CSV table of N, CA and C in Angstrom, one decimal:
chain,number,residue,atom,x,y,z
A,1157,UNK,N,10.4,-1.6,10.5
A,1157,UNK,CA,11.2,-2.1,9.3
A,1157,UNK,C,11.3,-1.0,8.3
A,1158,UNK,N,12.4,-0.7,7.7
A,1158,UNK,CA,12.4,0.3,6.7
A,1158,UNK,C,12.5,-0.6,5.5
A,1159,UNK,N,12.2,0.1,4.5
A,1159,UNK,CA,11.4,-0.5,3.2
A,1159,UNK,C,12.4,0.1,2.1
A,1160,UNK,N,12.9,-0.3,1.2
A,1160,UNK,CA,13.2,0.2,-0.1
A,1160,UNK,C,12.4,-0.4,-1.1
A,1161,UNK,N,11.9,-1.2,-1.5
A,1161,UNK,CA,11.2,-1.7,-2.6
A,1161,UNK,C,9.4,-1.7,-2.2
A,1162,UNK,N,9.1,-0.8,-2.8
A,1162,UNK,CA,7.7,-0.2,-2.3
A,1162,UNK,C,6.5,-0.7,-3.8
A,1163,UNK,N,5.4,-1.3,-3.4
A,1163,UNK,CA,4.7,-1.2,-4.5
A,1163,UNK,C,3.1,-0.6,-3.7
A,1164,UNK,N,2.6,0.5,-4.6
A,1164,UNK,CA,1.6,1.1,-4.3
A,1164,UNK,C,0.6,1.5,-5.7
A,1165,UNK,N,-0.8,0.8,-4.4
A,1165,UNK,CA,-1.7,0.6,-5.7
A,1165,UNK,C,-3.0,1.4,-5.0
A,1166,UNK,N,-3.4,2.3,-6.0
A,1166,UNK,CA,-4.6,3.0,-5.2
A,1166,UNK,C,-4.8,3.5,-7.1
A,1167,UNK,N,-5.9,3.3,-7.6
A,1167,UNK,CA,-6.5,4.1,-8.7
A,1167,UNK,C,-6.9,5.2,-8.9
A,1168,UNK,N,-6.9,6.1,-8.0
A,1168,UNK,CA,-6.5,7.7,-7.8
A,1168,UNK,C,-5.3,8.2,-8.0
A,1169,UNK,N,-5.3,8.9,-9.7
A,1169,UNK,CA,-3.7,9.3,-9.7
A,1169,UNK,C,-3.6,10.3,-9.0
A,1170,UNK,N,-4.0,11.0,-8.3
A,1170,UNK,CA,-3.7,12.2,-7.4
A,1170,UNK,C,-2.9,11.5,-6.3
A,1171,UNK,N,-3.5,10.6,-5.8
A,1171,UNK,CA,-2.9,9.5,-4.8
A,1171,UNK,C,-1.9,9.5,-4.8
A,1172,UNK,N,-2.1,8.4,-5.8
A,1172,UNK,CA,-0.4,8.1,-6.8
A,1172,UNK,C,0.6,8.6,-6.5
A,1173,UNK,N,0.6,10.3,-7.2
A,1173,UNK,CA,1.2,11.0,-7.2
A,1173,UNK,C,1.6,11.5,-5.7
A,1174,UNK,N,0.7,11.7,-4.9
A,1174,UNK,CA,0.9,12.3,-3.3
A,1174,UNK,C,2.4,11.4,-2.9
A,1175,UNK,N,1.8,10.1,-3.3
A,1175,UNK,CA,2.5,8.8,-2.0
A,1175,UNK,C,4.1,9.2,-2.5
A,1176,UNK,N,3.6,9.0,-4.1
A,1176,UNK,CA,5.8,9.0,-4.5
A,1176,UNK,C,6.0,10.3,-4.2
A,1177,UNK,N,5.2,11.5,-4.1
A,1177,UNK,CA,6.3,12.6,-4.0
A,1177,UNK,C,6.4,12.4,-2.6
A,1178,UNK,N,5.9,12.3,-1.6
A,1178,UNK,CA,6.1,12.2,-0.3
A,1178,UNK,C,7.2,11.3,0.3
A,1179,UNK,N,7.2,10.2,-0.2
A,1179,UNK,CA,8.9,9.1,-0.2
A,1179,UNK,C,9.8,9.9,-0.9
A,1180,UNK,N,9.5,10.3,-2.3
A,1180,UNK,CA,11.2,11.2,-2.5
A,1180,UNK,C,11.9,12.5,-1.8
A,1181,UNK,N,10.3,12.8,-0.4
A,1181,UNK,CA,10.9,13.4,0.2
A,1181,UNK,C,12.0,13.4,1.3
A,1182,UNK,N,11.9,11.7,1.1
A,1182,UNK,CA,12.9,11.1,2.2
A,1182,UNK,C,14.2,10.9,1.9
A,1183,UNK,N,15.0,11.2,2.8
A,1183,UNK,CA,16.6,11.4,2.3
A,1183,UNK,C,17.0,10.0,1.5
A,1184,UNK,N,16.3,8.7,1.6
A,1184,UNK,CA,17.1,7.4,1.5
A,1184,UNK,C,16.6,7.4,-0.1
A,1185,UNK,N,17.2,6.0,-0.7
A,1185,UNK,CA,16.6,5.9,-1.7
A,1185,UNK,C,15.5,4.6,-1.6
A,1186,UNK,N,14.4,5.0,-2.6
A,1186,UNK,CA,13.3,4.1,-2.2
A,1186,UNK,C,12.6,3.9,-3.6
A,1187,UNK,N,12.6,2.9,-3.8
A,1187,UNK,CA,12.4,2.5,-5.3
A,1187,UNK,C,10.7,2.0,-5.2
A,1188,UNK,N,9.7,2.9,-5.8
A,1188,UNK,CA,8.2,3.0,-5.5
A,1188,UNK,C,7.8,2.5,-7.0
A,1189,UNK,N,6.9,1.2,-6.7
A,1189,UNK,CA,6.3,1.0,-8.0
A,1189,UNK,C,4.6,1.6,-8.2
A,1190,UNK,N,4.1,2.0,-8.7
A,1190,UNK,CA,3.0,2.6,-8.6
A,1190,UNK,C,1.8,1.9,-9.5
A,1191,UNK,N,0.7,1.2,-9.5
A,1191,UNK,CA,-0.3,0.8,-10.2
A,1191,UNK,C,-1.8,1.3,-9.7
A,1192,UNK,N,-2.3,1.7,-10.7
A,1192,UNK,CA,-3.4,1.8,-10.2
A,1192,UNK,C,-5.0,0.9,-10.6
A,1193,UNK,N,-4.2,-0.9,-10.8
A,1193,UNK,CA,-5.5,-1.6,-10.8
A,1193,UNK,C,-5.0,-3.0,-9.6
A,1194,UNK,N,-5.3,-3.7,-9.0
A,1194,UNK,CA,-5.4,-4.2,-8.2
A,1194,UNK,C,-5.3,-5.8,-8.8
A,1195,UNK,N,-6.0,-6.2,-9.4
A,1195,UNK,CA,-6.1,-7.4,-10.2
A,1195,UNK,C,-4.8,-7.3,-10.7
A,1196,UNK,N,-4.1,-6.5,-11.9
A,1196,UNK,CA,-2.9,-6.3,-12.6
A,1196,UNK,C,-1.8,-6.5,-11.5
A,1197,UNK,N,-1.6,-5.8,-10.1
A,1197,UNK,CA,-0.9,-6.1,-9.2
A,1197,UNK,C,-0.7,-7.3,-8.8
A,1198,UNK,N,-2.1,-8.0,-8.6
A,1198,UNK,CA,-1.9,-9.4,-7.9
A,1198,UNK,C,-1.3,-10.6,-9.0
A,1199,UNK,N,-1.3,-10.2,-10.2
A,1199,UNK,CA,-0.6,-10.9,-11.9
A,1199,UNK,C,0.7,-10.9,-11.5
A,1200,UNK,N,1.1,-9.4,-11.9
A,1200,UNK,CA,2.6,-9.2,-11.6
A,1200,UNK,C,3.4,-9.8,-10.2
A,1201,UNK,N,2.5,-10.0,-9.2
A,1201,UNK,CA,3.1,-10.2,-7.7
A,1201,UNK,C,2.9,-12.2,-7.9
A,1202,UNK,N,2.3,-12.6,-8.7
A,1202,UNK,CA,1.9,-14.4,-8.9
A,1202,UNK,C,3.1,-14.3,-9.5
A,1203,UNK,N,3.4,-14.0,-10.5
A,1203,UNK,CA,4.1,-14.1,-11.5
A,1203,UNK,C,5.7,-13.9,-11.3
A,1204,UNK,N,5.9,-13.4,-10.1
A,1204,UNK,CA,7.1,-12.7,-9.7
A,1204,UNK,C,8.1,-11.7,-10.3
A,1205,UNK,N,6.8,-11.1,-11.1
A,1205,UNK,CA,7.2,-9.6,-12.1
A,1205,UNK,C,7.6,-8.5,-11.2
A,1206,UNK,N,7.0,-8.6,-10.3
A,1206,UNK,CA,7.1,-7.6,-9.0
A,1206,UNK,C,7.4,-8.6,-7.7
A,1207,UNK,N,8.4,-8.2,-7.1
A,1207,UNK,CA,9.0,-8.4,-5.4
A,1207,UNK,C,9.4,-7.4,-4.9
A,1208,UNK,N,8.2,-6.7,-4.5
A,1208,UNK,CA,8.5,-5.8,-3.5
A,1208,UNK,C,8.4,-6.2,-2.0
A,1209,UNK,N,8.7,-5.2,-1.0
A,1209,UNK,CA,9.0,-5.7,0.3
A,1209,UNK,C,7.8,-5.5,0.8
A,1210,UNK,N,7.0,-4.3,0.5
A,1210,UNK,CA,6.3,-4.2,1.3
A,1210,UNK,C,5.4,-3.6,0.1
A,1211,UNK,N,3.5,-3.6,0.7
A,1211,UNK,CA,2.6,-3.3,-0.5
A,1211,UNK,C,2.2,-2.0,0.2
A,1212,UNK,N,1.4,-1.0,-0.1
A,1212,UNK,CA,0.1,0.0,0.0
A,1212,UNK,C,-0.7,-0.1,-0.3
A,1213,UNK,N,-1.9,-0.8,0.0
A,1213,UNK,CA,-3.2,-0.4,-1.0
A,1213,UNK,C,-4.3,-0.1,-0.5
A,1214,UNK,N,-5.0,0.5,-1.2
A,1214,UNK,CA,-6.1,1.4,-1.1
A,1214,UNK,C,-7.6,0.4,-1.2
A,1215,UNK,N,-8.8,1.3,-0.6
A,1215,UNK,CA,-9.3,-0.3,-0.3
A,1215,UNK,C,-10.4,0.2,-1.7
A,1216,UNK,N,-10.9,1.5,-1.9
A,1216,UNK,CA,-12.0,1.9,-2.7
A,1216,UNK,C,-11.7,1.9,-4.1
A,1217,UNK,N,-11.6,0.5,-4.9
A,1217,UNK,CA,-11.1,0.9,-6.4
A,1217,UNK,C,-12.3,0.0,-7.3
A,1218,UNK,N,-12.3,0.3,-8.7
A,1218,UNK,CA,-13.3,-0.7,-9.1
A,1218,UNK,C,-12.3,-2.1,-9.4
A,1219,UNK,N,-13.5,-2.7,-10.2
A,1219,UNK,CA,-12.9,-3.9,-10.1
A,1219,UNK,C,-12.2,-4.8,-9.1
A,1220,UNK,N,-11.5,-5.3,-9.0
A,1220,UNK,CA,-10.8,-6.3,-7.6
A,1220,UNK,C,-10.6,-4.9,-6.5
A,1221,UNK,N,-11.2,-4.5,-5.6
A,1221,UNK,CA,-10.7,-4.0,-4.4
A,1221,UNK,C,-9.5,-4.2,-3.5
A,1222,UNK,N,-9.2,-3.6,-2.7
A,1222,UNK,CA,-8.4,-3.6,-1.5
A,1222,UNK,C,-8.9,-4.6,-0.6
A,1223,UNK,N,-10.0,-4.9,-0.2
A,1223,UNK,CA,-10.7,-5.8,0.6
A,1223,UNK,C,-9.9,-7.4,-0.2
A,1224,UNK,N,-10.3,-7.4,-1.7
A,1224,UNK,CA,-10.3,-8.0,-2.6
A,1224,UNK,C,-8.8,-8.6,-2.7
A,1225,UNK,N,-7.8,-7.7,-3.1
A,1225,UNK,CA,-6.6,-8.0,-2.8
A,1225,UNK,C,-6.0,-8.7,-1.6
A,1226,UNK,N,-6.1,-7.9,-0.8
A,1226,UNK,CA,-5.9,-8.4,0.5
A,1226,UNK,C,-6.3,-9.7,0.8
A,1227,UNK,N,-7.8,-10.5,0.8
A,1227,UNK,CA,-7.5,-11.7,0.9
A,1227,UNK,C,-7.5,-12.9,0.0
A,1228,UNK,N,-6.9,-12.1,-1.3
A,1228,UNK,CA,-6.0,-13.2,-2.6
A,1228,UNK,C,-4.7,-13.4,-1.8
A,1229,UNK,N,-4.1,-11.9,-1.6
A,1229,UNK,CA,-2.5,-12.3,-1.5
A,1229,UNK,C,-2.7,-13.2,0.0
A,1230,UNK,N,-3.1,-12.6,0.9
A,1230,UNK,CA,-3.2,-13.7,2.3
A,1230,UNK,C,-3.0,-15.0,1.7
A,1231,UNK,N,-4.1,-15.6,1.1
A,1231,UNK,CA,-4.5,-17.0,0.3
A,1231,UNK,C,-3.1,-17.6,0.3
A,1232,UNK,N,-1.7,-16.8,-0.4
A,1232,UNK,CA,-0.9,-17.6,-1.0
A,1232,UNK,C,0.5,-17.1,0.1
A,1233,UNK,N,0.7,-18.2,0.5
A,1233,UNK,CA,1.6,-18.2,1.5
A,1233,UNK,C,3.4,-17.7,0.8
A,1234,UNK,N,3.3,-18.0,-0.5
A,1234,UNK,CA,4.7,-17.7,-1.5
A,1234,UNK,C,4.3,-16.0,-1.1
A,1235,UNK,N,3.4,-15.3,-1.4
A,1235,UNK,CA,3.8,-14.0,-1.2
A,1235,UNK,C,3.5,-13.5,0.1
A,1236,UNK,N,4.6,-13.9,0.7
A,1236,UNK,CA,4.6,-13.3,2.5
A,1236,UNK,C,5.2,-12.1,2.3
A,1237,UNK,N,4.3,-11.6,1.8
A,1237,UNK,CA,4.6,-10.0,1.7
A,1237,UNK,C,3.8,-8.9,2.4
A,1238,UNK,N,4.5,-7.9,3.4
A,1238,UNK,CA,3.8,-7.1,4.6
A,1238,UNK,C,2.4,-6.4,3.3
A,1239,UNK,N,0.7,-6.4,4.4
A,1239,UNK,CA,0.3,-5.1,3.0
A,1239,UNK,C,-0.3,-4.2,4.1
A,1240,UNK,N,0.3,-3.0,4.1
A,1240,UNK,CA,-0.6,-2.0,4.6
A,1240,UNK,C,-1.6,-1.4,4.0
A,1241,UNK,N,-2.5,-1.4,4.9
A,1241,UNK,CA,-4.0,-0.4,3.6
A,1241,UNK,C,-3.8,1.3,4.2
A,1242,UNK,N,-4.3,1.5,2.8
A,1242,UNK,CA,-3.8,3.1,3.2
A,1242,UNK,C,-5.4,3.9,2.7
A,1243,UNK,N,-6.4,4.4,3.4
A,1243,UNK,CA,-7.4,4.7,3.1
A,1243,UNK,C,-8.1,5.9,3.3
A,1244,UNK,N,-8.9,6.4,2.7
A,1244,UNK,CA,-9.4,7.6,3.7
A,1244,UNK,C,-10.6,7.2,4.9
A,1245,UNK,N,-11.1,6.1,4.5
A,1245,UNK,CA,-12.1,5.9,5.8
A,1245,UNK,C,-11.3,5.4,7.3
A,1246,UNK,N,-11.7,6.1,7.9
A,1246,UNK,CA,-11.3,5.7,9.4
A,1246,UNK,C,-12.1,5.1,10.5
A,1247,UNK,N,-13.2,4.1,9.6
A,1247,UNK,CA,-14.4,3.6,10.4
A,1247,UNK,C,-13.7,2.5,11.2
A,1248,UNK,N,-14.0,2.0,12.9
A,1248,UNK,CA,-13.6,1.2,13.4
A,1248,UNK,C,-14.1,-0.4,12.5
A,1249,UNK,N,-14.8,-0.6,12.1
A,1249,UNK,CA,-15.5,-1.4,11.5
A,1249,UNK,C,-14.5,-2.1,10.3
A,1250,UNK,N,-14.3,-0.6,9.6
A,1250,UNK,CA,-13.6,-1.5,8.4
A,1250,UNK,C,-12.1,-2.1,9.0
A,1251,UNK,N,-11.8,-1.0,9.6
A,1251,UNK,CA,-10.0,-1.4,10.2
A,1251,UNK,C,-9.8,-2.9,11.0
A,1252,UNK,N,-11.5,-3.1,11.4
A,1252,UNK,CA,-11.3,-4.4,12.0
A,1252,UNK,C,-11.2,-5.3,10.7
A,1253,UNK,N,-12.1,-4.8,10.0
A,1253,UNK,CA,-12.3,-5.7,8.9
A,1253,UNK,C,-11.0,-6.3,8.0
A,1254,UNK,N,-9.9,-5.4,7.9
A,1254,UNK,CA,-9.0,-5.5,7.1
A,1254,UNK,C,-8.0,-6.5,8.0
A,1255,UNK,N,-7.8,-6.2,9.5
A,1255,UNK,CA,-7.2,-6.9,10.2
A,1255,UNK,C,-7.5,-7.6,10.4
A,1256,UNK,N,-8.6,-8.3,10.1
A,1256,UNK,CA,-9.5,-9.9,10.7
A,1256,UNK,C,-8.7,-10.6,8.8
A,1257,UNK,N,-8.4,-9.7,7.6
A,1257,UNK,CA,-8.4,-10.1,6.4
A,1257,UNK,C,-6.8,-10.4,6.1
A,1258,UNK,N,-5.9,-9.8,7.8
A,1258,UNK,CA,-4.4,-10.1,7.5
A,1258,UNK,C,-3.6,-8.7,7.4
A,1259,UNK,N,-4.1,-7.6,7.1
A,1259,UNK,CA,-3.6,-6.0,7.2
A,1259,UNK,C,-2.4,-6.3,7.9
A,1260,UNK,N,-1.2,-6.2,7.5
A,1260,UNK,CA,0.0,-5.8,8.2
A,1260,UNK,C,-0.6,-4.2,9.2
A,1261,UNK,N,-1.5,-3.2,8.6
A,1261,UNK,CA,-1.4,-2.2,9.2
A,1261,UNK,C,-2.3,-1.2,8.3
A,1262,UNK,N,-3.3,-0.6,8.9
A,1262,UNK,CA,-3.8,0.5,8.6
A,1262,UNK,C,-3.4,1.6,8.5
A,1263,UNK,N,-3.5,2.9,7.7
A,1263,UNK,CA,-3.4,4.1,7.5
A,1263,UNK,C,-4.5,5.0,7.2
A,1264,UNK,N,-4.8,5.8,7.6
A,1264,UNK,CA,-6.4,6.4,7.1
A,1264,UNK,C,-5.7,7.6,6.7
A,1265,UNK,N,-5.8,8.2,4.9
A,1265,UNK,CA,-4.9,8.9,4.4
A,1265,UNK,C,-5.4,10.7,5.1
A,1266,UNK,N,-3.8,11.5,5.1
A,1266,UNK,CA,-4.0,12.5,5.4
A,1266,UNK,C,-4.4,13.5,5.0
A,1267,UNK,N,-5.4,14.4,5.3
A,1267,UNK,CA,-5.1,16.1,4.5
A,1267,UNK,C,-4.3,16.5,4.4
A,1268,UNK,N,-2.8,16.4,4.5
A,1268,UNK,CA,-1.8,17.1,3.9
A,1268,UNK,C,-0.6,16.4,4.0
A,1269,UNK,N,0.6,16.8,2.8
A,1269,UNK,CA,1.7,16.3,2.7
A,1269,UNK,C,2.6,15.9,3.7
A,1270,UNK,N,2.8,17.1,5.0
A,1270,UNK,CA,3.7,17.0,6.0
A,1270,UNK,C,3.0,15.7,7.1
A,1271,UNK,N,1.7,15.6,6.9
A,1271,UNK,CA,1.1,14.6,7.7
A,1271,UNK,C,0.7,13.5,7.2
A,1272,UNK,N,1.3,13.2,6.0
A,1272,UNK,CA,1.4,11.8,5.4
A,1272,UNK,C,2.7,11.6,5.7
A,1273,UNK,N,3.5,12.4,5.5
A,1273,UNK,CA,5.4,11.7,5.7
A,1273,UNK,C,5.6,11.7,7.1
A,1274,UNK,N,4.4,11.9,8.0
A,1274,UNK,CA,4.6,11.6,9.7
A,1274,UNK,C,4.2,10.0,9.4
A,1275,UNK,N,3.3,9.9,8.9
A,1275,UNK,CA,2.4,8.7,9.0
A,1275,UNK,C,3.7,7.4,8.4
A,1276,UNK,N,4.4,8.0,6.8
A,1276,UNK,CA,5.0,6.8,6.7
A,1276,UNK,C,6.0,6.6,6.8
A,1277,UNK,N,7.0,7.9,7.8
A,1277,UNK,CA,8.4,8.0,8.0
A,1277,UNK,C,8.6,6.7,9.0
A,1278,UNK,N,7.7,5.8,9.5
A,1278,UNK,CA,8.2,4.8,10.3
A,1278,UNK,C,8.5,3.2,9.6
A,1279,UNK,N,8.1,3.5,8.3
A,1279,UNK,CA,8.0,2.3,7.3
A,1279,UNK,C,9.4,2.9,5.9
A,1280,UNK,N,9.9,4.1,6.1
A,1280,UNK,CA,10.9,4.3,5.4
A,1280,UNK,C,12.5,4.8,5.9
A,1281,UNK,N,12.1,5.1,7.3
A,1281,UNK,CA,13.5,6.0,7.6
A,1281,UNK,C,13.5,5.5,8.5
């Protein structure tokens, strides 16, 4: 599926930063909302402040985690919204974990730019 309305939450602004430059490196246009607390996401997504198509999130943040998020939004059937986790651990353990929690899809984030826009050229272009 390609995606224009993107919300991505990871509390690492370096992150942050990586994921949107790496989409504006894609010819389309892709409208990226960016938060970096988890709890505040799942407000705005209750609320219908945010309708994005599809989520990002990161599983290591404080407060409400990725783990955490993941099975609030599952919980509510109104937000059938895809979430891929995007992380740097690549333990079989957790990826089961996230998929037993509803994960539309794993990512285990890259060492470099050209090898992140491999990873999410199939969710944008």
């Amino acid at each position: 599926m390609k995606y224009r309305n993107v919300l991505h939450i990871d509390d690492d602004q370096d992150d942050l930063e990586i994921f949107s430059t790496t989409i504006e490196e894609f010819k389309t246009k892709i409208n990226c909302i960016s938060l970096n607390c988890a709890a505040t996401a799942l407000k705005k997504l209750v609320s219908r402040e945010l309708l994005p198509e599809v989520i990002f999130v990161d599983l290591n943040m404080p407060g409400m985690n990725g783990f955490e998020f993941l099975s609030e939004i599952k919980k509510r059937p109104d937000l059938d919204i895809p979430v891929v986790v995007l992380s740097t651990c690549s333990q079989p353990d957790t990826i089961n974990s996230v998929k037993k929690l509803g994960a539309d899809g794993y990512l285990t984030k890259p060492s470099s730019m050209q090898q992140f826009a491999k990873l999410l050229t199939p969710y944008f272009i």
